Amino acid sequence: MQDHDRELRGHGRRRFIATAAALGLGSLAGCAGLGGEDETTTESGGNETVEQIGSGRSPFGDREITGGVSVADMPDLSGELTLYSGRGEALVGELISFFEDYYDDFTIRPRYNSAAELVNQIQTEGQNSPADVFFSVNAGSLGALKDAGRTQKLPSEVLDLVRDEFHDPDGQWTGTSGRARTVPFNTDQFDESEIPDDIMKFPETEAFRDNIGWAPTYSSFQAFITAMRVLEGEEATKQWLQGMQDLGVTEFKDEFLVSQAVADGEISAGFANHYYIQRILAGRPNAPLKTAFTSGDAGSIFNVAGALVLNTADDADLASNFVRHLLSAEAQDYFARTTFEYPLVSGVDPIGELPSIDELNPPEGLDLTQLSDLEGTVRLLREVGVL
């Protein structure tokens, strides 16, 4: 591996991307993770196993990266780092292992679990926590640790790699990749013009009766409802949830299954993060599946996966530089090609037929730090009988 590392260092960014497929970075199998958001393997219909992750399902192949900062141009990593990852091993394990193998004197000790469980674990461990870096699937979990006083400020060299709206205004965490809320719909049943562009109108849309799906136990859905509580108020959100139940919404375990059911014609539409539609279309390019977007409301929020440095970090510089590596051009390309997420670093484009970040219409006046009250959302979901 040492010879391979030297070759990577010598050729920089382009060599990393070309070599990624050989390492497995570009063709992850969809094996089961440990409770994170994007890591499960789901069976489709009969006996066929559908891989949820891995750019091995992407038809786009290699590409040249012209923006961002290459790993080769970042500070070396040396020492030991304990990483609490709310992103599953099947999703990010190869990338984390690559960084460990790239540097001769760098060891990562990862602990994988759901983001919510890891937040609780960090809180329980207190100042005895061994965690140096927390890697989360959503901004809400990052905000919860910030609110609890368990973080420390990231250096400007990290924060300046992404736009201001994609990191904490106090510099306590940064996004590493993004996901847009969308409405997957079946093109055999609807034209795009028939999909409401106002999320609050869905309960009154009779065409969706017994024909629309959601995944209410899923953390991204709960972040979406948290955004609705912030933007529309508690009572309006409660009425929306009750209205969807009255409409006969079908519950699924996760949003991949929602999107798959839309593609299979089991339901006509649903609520999901954008990348689930892209993953299905990568394997089934002729599926009658398309993405619709609402505008300026909770249904159009742009959330991020991200990372922070804990106040228990043994070496804050090492921890911050590791977070910086998650924003390298190569890591951003990895997220785009293996999970179909939006890269957050300028010059690294998303994969698939997606609008750019600037073409999306997220709600004004909402920042991601307001999505930390997931407990309040869970209480509301239980109150109306969704959970």
mmCIF file of C-alpha atoms in Angstrom:
data_model
loop_
_atom_site.group_PDB
_atom_site.id
_atom_site.type_symbol
_atom_site.label_atom_id
_atom_site.label_comp_id
_atom_site.label_asym_id
_atom_site.label_seq_id
_atom_site.Cartn_x
_atom_site.Cartn_y
_atom_site.Cartn_z
ATOM 1 C CA MET A 1 0.000 0.000 0.000
ATOM 2 C CA GLN A 2 2.910 2.355 0.588
ATOM 3 C CA ASP A 3 3.854 2.315 -3.108
ATOM 4 C CA HIS A 4 0.239 2.996 -3.999
ATOM 5 C CA ASP A 5 0.127 5.924 -1.563
ATOM 6 C CA ARG A 6 3.227 7.464 -3.071
ATOM 7 C CA GLU A 7 1.722 7.152 -6.540
ATOM 8 C CA LEU A 8 -1.455 8.876 -5.379
ATOM 9 C CA ARG A 9 0.494 11.701 -3.803
ATOM 10 C CA GLY A 10 2.532 12.166 -6.980
ATOM 11 C CA HIS A 11 -0.419 12.405 -9.330
ATOM 12 C CA GLY A 12 -2.796 14.369 -7.090
ATOM 13 C CA ARG A 13 -6.504 14.752 -7.634
ATOM 14 C CA ARG A 14 -6.960 13.169 -11.052
ATOM 15 C CA ARG A 15 -5.004 10.059 -10.037
ATOM 16 C CA PHE A 16 -7.108 9.641 -6.885
ATOM 17 C CA ILE A 17 -10.347 9.622 -8.863
ATOM 18 C CA ALA A 18 -9.039 7.185 -11.451
ATOM 19 C CA THR A 19 -7.819 4.869 -8.697
ATOM 20 C CA ALA A 20 -10.972 5.117 -6.604
ATOM 21 C CA ALA A 21 -12.758 2.421 -8.561
ATOM 22 C CA ALA A 22 -9.879 0.002 -8.076
ATOM 23 C CA LEU A 23 -10.008 0.582 -4.343
ATOM 24 C CA GLY A 24 -13.752 0.014 -4.254
ATOM 25 C CA LEU A 25 -14.541 3.645 -3.552
ATOM 26 C CA GLY A 26 -16.672 3.851 -6.648
ATOM 27 C CA SER A 27 -18.474 0.498 -6.396
ATOM 28 C CA LEU A 28 -19.616 -0.111 -2.861
ATOM 29 C CA ALA A 29 -21.922 -3.057 -2.311
ATOM 30 C CA GLY A 30 -25.164 -2.245 -0.563
ATOM 31 C CA CYS A 31 -24.546 -4.300 2.552
ATOM 32 C CA ALA A 32 -26.427 -3.573 5.742
ATOM 33 C CA GLY A 33 -25.177 -0.829 8.014
ATOM 34 C CA LEU A 34 -25.814 -0.260 11.697
ATOM 35 C CA GLY A 35 -28.800 1.960 12.018
ATOM 36 C CA GLY A 36 -27.596 4.921 9.955
ATOM 37 C CA GLU A 37 -29.774 6.575 7.356
ATOM 38 C CA ASP A 38 -28.544 5.430 3.950
ATOM 39 C CA GLU A 39 -27.005 2.068 4.546
ATOM 40 C CA THR A 40 -29.536 -0.730 4.160
ATOM 41 C CA THR A 41 -29.989 -3.187 1.328
ATOM 42 C CA THR A 42 -33.595 -3.605 0.247
ATOM 43 C CA GLU A 43 -35.216 -6.420 -1.664
ATOM 44 C CA SER A 44 -37.301 -5.427 -4.650
ATOM 45 C CA GLY A 45 -40.541 -7.276 -5.193
ATOM 46 C CA GLY A 46 -39.388 -10.857 -5.654
ATOM 47 C CA ASN A 47 -35.926 -12.262 -5.018
ATOM 48 C CA GLU A 48 -33.905 -9.514 -6.679
ATOM 49 C CA THR A 49 -31.707 -7.528 -4.273
ATOM 50 C CA VAL A 50 -31.539 -3.827 -5.041
ATOM 51 C CA GLU A 51 -28.375 -2.054 -3.928
ATOM 52 C CA GLN A 52 -29.156 1.345 -2.435
ATOM 53 C CA ILE A 53 -25.640 2.708 -2.568
ATOM 54 C CA GLY A 54 -22.586 2.566 -4.784
ATOM 55 C CA SER A 55 -21.699 4.388 -7.963
ATOM 56 C CA GLY A 56 -21.290 0.921 -9.455
ATOM 57 C CA ARG A 57 -24.994 1.483 -10.191
ATOM 58 C CA SER A 58 -24.217 4.815 -11.842
ATOM 59 C CA PRO A 59 -23.855 4.973 -15.649
ATOM 60 C CA PHE A 60 -21.744 8.125 -15.499
ATOM 61 C CA GLY A 61 -18.257 6.632 -15.150
ATOM 62 C CA ASP A 62 -15.058 8.570 -14.422
ATOM 63 C CA ARG A 63 -14.912 12.327 -14.677
ATOM 64 C CA GLU A 64 -12.343 15.047 -14.160
ATOM 65 C CA ILE A 65 -12.664 17.317 -11.140
ATOM 66 C CA THR A 66 -11.684 20.919 -11.764
ATOM 67 C CA GLY A 67 -12.761 22.553 -8.495
ATOM 68 C CA GLY A 68 -12.075 22.150 -4.812
ATOM 69 C CA VAL A 69 -8.867 21.335 -2.968
ATOM 70 C CA SER A 70 -7.202 17.971 -3.529
ATOM 71 C CA VAL A 71 -6.239 15.643 -0.681
ATOM 72 C CA ALA A 72 -2.685 16.009 -1.917
ATOM 73 C CA ASP A 73 -2.826 19.728 -1.076
ATOM 74 C CA MET A 74 -4.208 19.309 2.441
ATOM 75 C CA PRO A 75 -2.254 18.956 5.705
ATOM 76 C CA ASP A 76 -1.047 15.423 6.450
ATOM 77 C CA LEU A 77 -2.960 13.416 9.035
ATOM 78 C CA SER A 78 -0.908 11.771 11.785
ATOM 79 C CA GLY A 79 -1.933 10.139 15.056
ATOM 80 C CA GLU A 80 -5.067 8.379 16.303
ATOM 81 C CA LEU A 81 -8.614 9.620 15.804
ATOM 82 C CA THR A 82 -11.849 8.239 17.297
ATOM 83 C CA LEU A 83 -14.726 8.821 14.899
ATOM 84 C CA TYR A 84 -18.366 8.462 15.920
ATOM 85 C CA SER A 85 -20.156 8.022 12.591
ATOM 86 C CA GLY A 86 -23.904 8.338 12.143
ATOM 87 C CA ARG A 87 -23.292 7.496 8.505
ATOM 88 C CA GLY A 88 -23.108 3.725 8.118
ATOM 89 C CA GLU A 89 -19.987 1.750 7.384
ATOM 90 C CA ALA A 90 -21.404 0.506 4.078
ATOM 91 C CA LEU A 91 -21.788 4.106 2.985
ATOM 92 C CA VAL A 92 -18.573 5.778 4.160
ATOM 93 C CA GLY A 93 -16.342 2.955 5.383
ATOM 94 C CA GLU A 94 -14.294 2.750 2.184
ATOM 95 C CA LEU A 95 -13.668 6.479 2.199
ATOM 96 C CA ILE A 96 -12.607 6.475 5.840
ATOM 97 C CA SER A 97 -10.334 3.486 5.221
ATOM 98 C CA PHE A 98 -8.793 5.264 2.265
ATOM 99 C CA PHE A 99 -7.740 8.220 4.397
ATOM 100 C CA GLU A 100 -6.270 5.836 6.958
ATOM 101 C CA ASP A 101 -4.316 3.946 4.293
ATOM 102 C CA TYR A 102 -3.204 7.105 2.518
ATOM 103 C CA TYR A 103 -1.216 8.291 5.553
ATOM 104 C CA ASP A 104 1.387 5.959 7.066
ATOM 105 C CA ASP A 105 1.040 7.242 10.644
ATOM 106 C CA PHE A 106 -2.728 7.770 10.824
ATOM 107 C CA THR A 107 -5.210 5.463 12.571
ATOM 108 C CA ILE A 108 -8.982 5.923 12.689
ATOM 109 C CA ARG A 109 -11.087 4.140 15.300
ATOM 110 C CA PRO A 110 -14.638 4.357 13.928
ATOM 111 C CA ARG A 111 -17.811 3.605 15.860
ATOM 112 C CA TYR A 112 -20.911 3.269 13.688
ATOM 113 C CA ASN A 113 -24.483 3.722 14.883
ATOM 114 C CA SER A 114 -27.480 5.910 14.124
ATOM 115 C CA ALA A 115 -26.862 9.624 14.556
ATOM 116 C CA ALA A 116 -29.497 9.843 17.304
ATOM 117 C CA GLU A 117 -27.967 6.972 19.272
ATOM 118 C CA LEU A 118 -24.498 8.473 19.012
ATOM 119 C CA VAL A 119 -25.715 11.867 20.210
ATOM 120 C CA ASN A 120 -27.233 10.145 23.245
ATOM 121 C CA GLN A 121 -24.024 8.168 23.786
ATOM 122 C CA ILE A 122 -21.851 11.291 23.656
ATOM 123 C CA GLN A 123 -24.143 12.997 26.142
ATOM 124 C CA THR A 124 -24.045 9.991 28.473
ATOM 125 C CA GLU A 125 -20.261 9.708 28.280
ATOM 126 C CA GLY A 126 -19.832 13.382 29.136
ATOM 127 C CA GLN A 127 -16.258 14.599 29.397
ATOM 128 C CA ASN A 128 -15.086 10.972 29.440
ATOM 129 C CA SER A 129 -16.196 10.441 25.854
ATOM 130 C CA PRO A 130 -13.395 9.114 23.627
ATOM 131 C CA ALA A 131 -14.971 10.737 20.576
ATOM 132 C CA ASP A 132 -12.885 13.232 18.607
ATOM 133 C CA VAL A 133 -15.149 13.769 15.570
ATOM 134 C CA PHE A 134 -18.883 13.231 15.088
ATOM 135 C CA PHE A 135 -19.994 12.552 11.492
ATOM 136 C CA SER A 136 -23.757 12.971 11.126
ATOM 137 C CA VAL A 137 -26.364 12.217 8.505
ATOM 138 C CA ASN A 138 -28.260 15.444 9.266
ATOM 139 C CA ALA A 139 -27.855 18.938 10.640
ATOM 140 C CA GLY A 140 -30.307 18.316 13.473
ATOM 141 C CA SER A 141 -27.955 15.954 15.280
ATOM 142 C CA LEU A 142 -25.064 18.358 14.812
ATOM 143 C CA GLY A 143 -27.167 21.163 16.226
ATOM 144 C CA ALA A 144 -28.209 19.052 19.203
ATOM 145 C CA LEU A 145 -24.571 18.588 20.250
ATOM 146 C CA LYS A 146 -23.860 22.263 19.701
ATOM 147 C CA ASP A 147 -26.846 23.186 21.876
ATOM 148 C CA ALA A 148 -25.518 20.853 24.576
ATOM 149 C CA GLY A 149 -22.132 22.626 24.567
ATOM 150 C CA ARG A 150 -20.243 19.554 23.344
ATOM 151 C CA THR A 151 -18.510 21.114 20.317
ATOM 152 C CA GLN A 152 -15.587 23.393 19.550
ATOM 153 C CA LYS A 153 -15.153 25.901 16.756
ATOM 154 C CA LEU A 154 -13.727 24.739 13.465
ATOM 155 C CA PRO A 155 -10.895 26.771 11.925
ATOM 156 C CA SER A 156 -11.605 29.106 9.027
ATOM 157 C CA GLU A 157 -9.584 26.842 6.705
ATOM 158 C CA VAL A 158 -12.398 24.301 7.090
ATOM 159 C CA LEU A 159 -15.399 26.615 7.193
ATOM 160 C CA ASP A 160 -14.303 28.611 4.146
ATOM 161 C CA LEU A 161 -14.534 25.523 1.922
ATOM 162 C CA VAL A 162 -18.354 25.695 1.857
ATOM 163 C CA ARG A 163 -20.888 28.483 1.536
ATOM 164 C CA ASP A 164 -22.054 30.182 4.727
ATOM 165 C CA GLU A 165 -25.506 28.587 4.651
ATOM 166 C CA PHE A 166 -23.937 25.120 4.781
ATOM 167 C CA HIS A 167 -22.086 25.532 8.055
ATOM 168 C CA ASP A 168 -23.053 26.631 11.536
ATOM 169 C CA PRO A 169 -23.027 30.440 11.841
ATOM 170 C CA ASP A 170 -20.915 30.081 14.986
ATOM 171 C CA GLY A 171 -18.507 27.722 13.249
ATOM 172 C CA GLN A 172 -19.312 24.702 15.423
ATOM 173 C CA TRP A 173 -20.026 22.299 12.544
ATOM 174 C CA THR A 174 -19.869 22.126 8.773
ATOM 175 C CA GLY A 175 -21.908 20.353 6.152
ATOM 176 C CA THR A 176 -20.084 17.779 4.034
ATOM 177 C CA SER A 177 -22.774 16.875 1.466
ATOM 178 C CA GLY A 178 -26.353 17.904 0.779
ATOM 179 C CA ARG A 179 -29.767 16.473 0.052
ATOM 180 C CA ALA A 180 -32.920 18.132 -1.254
ATOM 181 C CA ARG A 181 -36.449 17.185 -0.178
ATOM 182 C CA THR A 182 -38.466 16.102 -3.197
ATOM 183 C CA VAL A 183 -41.642 14.423 -4.389
ATOM 184 C CA PRO A 184 -40.949 11.280 -6.440
ATOM 185 C CA PHE A 185 -43.888 10.623 -8.771
ATOM 186 C CA ASN A 186 -44.884 7.971 -11.298
ATOM 187 C CA THR A 187 -44.927 9.414 -14.810
ATOM 188 C CA ASP A 188 -47.509 6.843 -15.971
ATOM 189 C CA GLN A 189 -49.963 8.311 -13.458
ATOM 190 C CA PHE A 190 -49.104 12.029 -13.301
ATOM 191 C CA ASP A 191 -47.661 14.852 -15.315
ATOM 192 C CA GLU A 192 -45.255 17.071 -13.409
ATOM 193 C CA SER A 193 -47.700 19.980 -13.703
ATOM 194 C CA GLU A 194 -50.222 17.994 -11.651
ATOM 195 C CA ILE A 195 -47.925 17.767 -8.611
ATOM 196 C CA PRO A 196 -48.604 20.649 -6.176
ATOM 197 C CA ASP A 197 -45.690 23.029 -5.672
ATOM 198 C CA ASP A 198 -46.981 23.849 -2.168
ATOM 199 C CA ILE A 199 -46.372 21.114 0.407
ATOM 200 C CA MET A 200 -49.340 22.256 2.507
ATOM 201 C CA LYS A 201 -51.759 21.448 -0.355
ATOM 202 C CA PHE A 202 -50.995 17.735 -0.445
ATOM 203 C CA PRO A 203 -53.632 16.650 2.116
ATOM 204 C CA GLU A 204 -56.355 18.286 0.026
ATOM 205 C CA THR A 205 -55.228 16.745 -3.271
ATOM 206 C CA GLU A 206 -57.817 14.031 -3.899
ATOM 207 C CA ALA A 207 -55.739 12.397 -6.649
ATOM 208 C CA PHE A 208 -53.361 11.170 -3.915
ATOM 209 C CA ARG A 209 -56.056 9.324 -1.949
ATOM 210 C CA ASP A 210 -54.712 5.891 -0.939
ATOM 211 C CA ASN A 211 -51.960 6.500 -3.483
ATOM 212 C CA ILE A 212 -49.096 8.332 -1.736
ATOM 213 C CA GLY A 213 -46.350 7.183 0.648
ATOM 214 C CA TRP A 214 -44.070 8.395 3.438
ATOM 215 C CA ALA A 215 -41.502 6.996 5.907
ATOM 216 C CA PRO A 216 -42.265 8.720 9.228
ATOM 217 C CA THR A 217 -39.638 6.859 11.290
ATOM 218 C CA TYR A 218 -36.904 8.131 8.970
ATOM 219 C CA SER A 219 -34.684 10.918 10.267
ATOM 220 C CA SER A 220 -34.900 12.994 7.073
ATOM 221 C CA PHE A 221 -38.698 12.873 7.180
ATOM 222 C CA GLN A 222 -38.587 13.996 10.800
ATOM 223 C CA ALA A 223 -36.266 16.872 9.858
ATOM 224 C CA PHE A 224 -38.819 17.846 7.186
ATOM 225 C CA ILE A 225 -41.603 17.888 9.795
ATOM 226 C CA THR A 226 -39.353 19.883 12.140
ATOM 227 C CA ALA A 227 -38.949 22.460 9.374
ATOM 228 C CA MET A 228 -42.724 22.558 8.933
ATOM 229 C CA ARG A 229 -43.167 23.226 12.658
ATOM 230 C CA VAL A 230 -40.707 26.121 12.413
ATOM 231 C CA LEU A 231 -42.211 27.614 9.245
ATOM 232 C CA GLU A 232 -45.925 26.902 9.648
ATOM 233 C CA GLY A 233 -46.377 26.462 13.386
ATOM 234 C CA GLU A 234 -47.313 23.520 15.578
ATOM 235 C CA GLU A 235 -51.057 23.560 14.891
ATOM 236 C CA ALA A 236 -50.754 23.793 11.098
ATOM 237 C CA THR A 237 -48.228 20.937 11.117
ATOM 238 C CA LYS A 238 -50.556 18.830 13.251
ATOM 239 C CA GLN A 239 -53.403 19.458 10.811
ATOM 240 C CA TRP A 240 -51.165 18.561 7.859
ATOM 241 C CA LEU A 241 -50.211 15.243 9.466
ATOM 242 C CA GLN A 242 -53.822 14.439 10.287
ATOM 243 C CA GLY A 243 -54.881 15.412 6.774
ATOM 244 C CA MET A 244 -52.326 13.058 5.225
ATOM 245 C CA GLN A 245 -53.566 10.233 7.450
ATOM 246 C CA ASP A 246 -57.154 10.963 6.408
ATOM 247 C CA LEU A 247 -55.982 10.849 2.790
ATOM 248 C CA GLY A 248 -54.831 7.252 3.324
ATOM 249 C CA VAL A 249 -51.047 7.721 3.142
ATOM 250 C CA THR A 250 -49.090 4.447 3.070
ATOM 251 C CA GLU A 251 -46.216 3.992 5.519
ATOM 252 C CA PHE A 252 -42.842 2.572 4.449
ATOM 253 C CA LYS A 253 -39.728 1.708 6.433
ATOM 254 C CA ASP A 254 -37.506 4.146 4.558
ATOM 255 C CA GLU A 255 -37.517 6.557 1.662
ATOM 256 C CA PHE A 256 -35.769 4.222 -0.728
ATOM 257 C CA LEU A 257 -38.772 1.936 -0.401
ATOM 258 C CA VAL A 258 -41.102 4.887 -0.936
ATOM 259 C CA SER A 259 -39.305 5.785 -4.169
ATOM 260 C CA GLN A 260 -39.176 2.175 -5.285
ATOM 261 C CA ALA A 261 -42.924 1.779 -4.722
ATOM 262 C CA VAL A 262 -43.507 4.856 -6.883
ATOM 263 C CA ALA A 263 -41.309 3.426 -9.637
ATOM 264 C CA ASP A 264 -43.174 0.089 -9.415
ATOM 265 C CA GLY A 265 -46.570 1.777 -9.638
ATOM 266 C CA GLU A 266 -47.687 0.634 -6.190
ATOM 267 C CA ILE A 267 -48.293 4.291 -5.294
ATOM 268 C CA SER A 268 -48.292 7.358 -7.496
ATOM 269 C CA ALA A 269 -46.132 9.699 -5.395
ATOM 270 C CA GLY A 270 -44.302 10.078 -2.088
ATOM 271 C CA PHE A 271 -41.935 12.150 0.023
ATOM 272 C CA ALA A 272 -38.196 11.429 -0.169
ATOM 273 C CA ASN A 273 -34.698 12.854 -0.385
ATOM 274 C CA HIS A 274 -33.596 13.437 -3.953
ATOM 275 C CA TYR A 275 -30.894 10.792 -4.100
ATOM 276 C CA TYR A 276 -33.235 7.825 -3.727
ATOM 277 C CA ILE A 277 -34.829 8.637 -7.063
ATOM 278 C CA GLN A 278 -31.387 8.994 -8.649
ATOM 279 C CA ARG A 279 -30.233 5.640 -7.284
ATOM 280 C CA ILE A 280 -33.257 3.853 -8.704
ATOM 281 C CA LEU A 281 -32.901 5.539 -12.087
ATOM 282 C CA ALA A 282 -29.194 4.632 -12.208
ATOM 283 C CA GLY A 283 -30.175 0.945 -12.126
ATOM 284 C CA ARG A 284 -33.512 1.310 -13.942
ATOM 285 C CA PRO A 285 -33.115 4.205 -16.394
ATOM 286 C CA ASN A 286 -36.482 3.502 -18.042
ATOM 287 C CA ALA A 287 -38.499 3.385 -14.810
ATOM 288 C CA PRO A 288 -41.567 5.685 -14.884
ATOM 289 C CA LEU A 289 -40.084 7.790 -12.098
ATOM 290 C CA LYS A 290 -39.392 11.499 -11.964
ATOM 291 C CA THR A 291 -38.567 14.135 -9.347
ATOM 292 C CA ALA A 292 -40.810 17.082 -8.484
ATOM 293 C CA PHE A 293 -39.924 19.934 -6.165
ATOM 294 C CA THR A 294 -42.107 22.151 -4.022
ATOM 295 C CA SER A 295 -41.091 25.770 -3.579
ATOM 296 C CA GLY A 296 -40.226 27.911 -0.581
ATOM 297 C CA ASP A 297 -41.682 25.593 2.035
ATOM 298 C CA ALA A 298 -40.774 22.711 4.359
ATOM 299 C CA GLY A 299 -41.075 20.294 1.446
ATOM 300 C CA SER A 300 -38.153 21.991 -0.287
ATOM 301 C CA ILE A 301 -35.595 22.168 2.511
ATOM 302 C CA PHE A 302 -31.980 21.478 1.636
ATOM 303 C CA ASN A 303 -30.402 19.582 4.533
ATOM 304 C CA VAL A 304 -26.813 18.458 4.972
ATOM 305 C CA ALA A 305 -24.796 15.608 6.321
ATOM 306 C CA GLY A 306 -21.891 17.067 8.254
ATOM 307 C CA ALA A 307 -19.189 16.812 10.869
ATOM 308 C CA LEU A 308 -17.944 18.534 14.002
ATOM 309 C CA VAL A 309 -15.109 18.306 16.493
ATOM 310 C CA LEU A 310 -16.078 17.315 20.035
ATOM 311 C CA ASN A 311 -14.835 19.232 23.062
ATOM 312 C CA THR A 312 -13.329 15.930 24.239
ATOM 313 C CA ALA A 313 -10.999 15.678 21.221
ATOM 314 C CA ASP A 314 -7.464 14.681 22.253
ATOM 315 C CA ASP A 315 -5.958 16.524 19.285
ATOM 316 C CA ALA A 316 -8.227 19.288 18.008
ATOM 317 C CA ASP A 317 -5.919 20.091 15.079
ATOM 318 C CA LEU A 318 -5.960 16.496 13.861
ATOM 319 C CA ALA A 319 -9.730 16.318 14.278
ATOM 320 C CA SER A 320 -10.274 19.569 12.358
ATOM 321 C CA ASN A 321 -7.966 18.471 9.564
ATOM 322 C CA PHE A 322 -9.869 15.213 9.249
ATOM 323 C CA VAL A 323 -13.105 17.164 8.832
ATOM 324 C CA ARG A 324 -11.260 19.242 6.237
ATOM 325 C CA HIS A 325 -10.460 16.054 4.316
ATOM 326 C CA LEU A 326 -14.194 15.286 4.105
ATOM 327 C CA LEU A 327 -14.400 18.498 2.058
ATOM 328 C CA SER A 328 -11.559 17.582 -0.287
ATOM 329 C CA ALA A 329 -12.367 17.477 -3.992
ATOM 330 C CA GLU A 330 -11.949 13.706 -3.998
ATOM 331 C CA ALA A 331 -14.249 13.138 -1.013
ATOM 332 C CA GLN A 332 -16.874 15.442 -2.535
ATOM 333 C CA ASP A 333 -16.734 13.488 -5.774
ATOM 334 C CA TYR A 334 -17.059 10.282 -3.734
ATOM 335 C CA PHE A 335 -20.267 11.503 -2.116
ATOM 336 C CA ALA A 336 -21.681 12.531 -5.493
ATOM 337 C CA ARG A 337 -20.873 9.238 -7.175
ATOM 338 C CA THR A 338 -21.669 6.745 -4.425
ATOM 339 C CA THR A 339 -24.734 8.311 -2.771
ATOM 340 C CA PHE A 340 -25.903 10.787 -5.439
ATOM 341 C CA GLU A 341 -25.802 13.572 -2.850
ATOM 342 C CA TYR A 342 -25.027 17.192 -3.672
ATOM 343 C CA PRO A 343 -21.356 18.103 -3.188
ATOM 344 C CA LEU A 344 -21.036 21.296 -1.158
ATOM 345 C CA VAL A 345 -17.657 22.427 -2.498
ATOM 346 C CA SER A 346 -17.743 24.716 -5.515
ATOM 347 C CA GLY A 347 -16.540 23.085 -8.712
ATOM 348 C CA VAL A 348 -17.658 19.534 -7.875
ATOM 349 C CA ASP A 349 -20.968 18.833 -9.598
ATOM 350 C CA PRO A 350 -23.759 16.434 -8.596
ATOM 351 C CA ILE A 351 -24.463 13.272 -10.568
ATOM 352 C CA GLY A 352 -27.655 12.757 -12.557
ATOM 353 C CA GLU A 353 -30.321 15.024 -14.004
ATOM 354 C CA LEU A 354 -30.595 17.395 -11.077
ATOM 355 C CA PRO A 355 -30.985 21.142 -10.775
ATOM 356 C CA SER A 356 -27.985 22.910 -9.328
ATOM 357 C CA ILE A 357 -28.104 24.040 -5.712
ATOM 358 C CA ASP A 358 -28.707 27.600 -6.921
ATOM 359 C CA GLU A 359 -31.738 26.459 -8.940
ATOM 360 C CA LEU A 360 -33.472 24.953 -5.907
ATOM 361 C CA ASN A 361 -36.057 26.971 -3.962
ATOM 362 C CA PRO A 362 -35.618 26.239 -0.253
ATOM 363 C CA PRO A 363 -37.645 28.279 2.245
ATOM 364 C CA GLU A 364 -36.367 31.722 3.134
ATOM 365 C CA GLY A 365 -35.719 32.522 6.755
ATOM 366 C CA LEU A 366 -34.876 28.959 7.775
ATOM 367 C CA ASP A 367 -31.350 27.959 8.705
ATOM 368 C CA LEU A 368 -30.295 24.427 9.449
ATOM 369 C CA THR A 369 -29.602 25.140 13.112
ATOM 370 C CA GLN A 370 -33.379 25.385 13.604
ATOM 371 C CA LEU A 371 -33.800 21.684 12.844
ATOM 372 C CA SER A 372 -32.298 20.472 16.126
ATOM 373 C CA ASP A 373 -35.621 20.002 17.973
ATOM 374 C CA LEU A 374 -36.240 16.479 16.729
ATOM 375 C CA GLU A 375 -37.623 15.460 20.129
ATOM 376 C CA GLY A 376 -40.492 17.913 19.722
ATOM 377 C CA THR A 377 -41.236 16.468 16.305
ATOM 378 C CA VAL A 378 -41.281 12.902 17.617
ATOM 379 C CA ARG A 379 -43.707 13.984 20.364
ATOM 380 C CA LEU A 380 -46.006 15.516 17.768
ATOM 381 C CA LEU A 381 -45.840 12.437 15.514
ATOM 382 C CA ARG A 382 -46.786 10.278 18.480
ATOM 383 C CA GLU A 383 -49.561 12.633 19.525
ATOM 384 C CA VAL A 384 -51.323 12.358 16.151
ATOM 385 C CA GLY A 385 -50.735 8.599 15.909
ATOM 386 C CA VAL A 386 -48.192 8.612 13.093
ATOM 387 C CA LEU A 387 -45.633 6.854 15.305
#
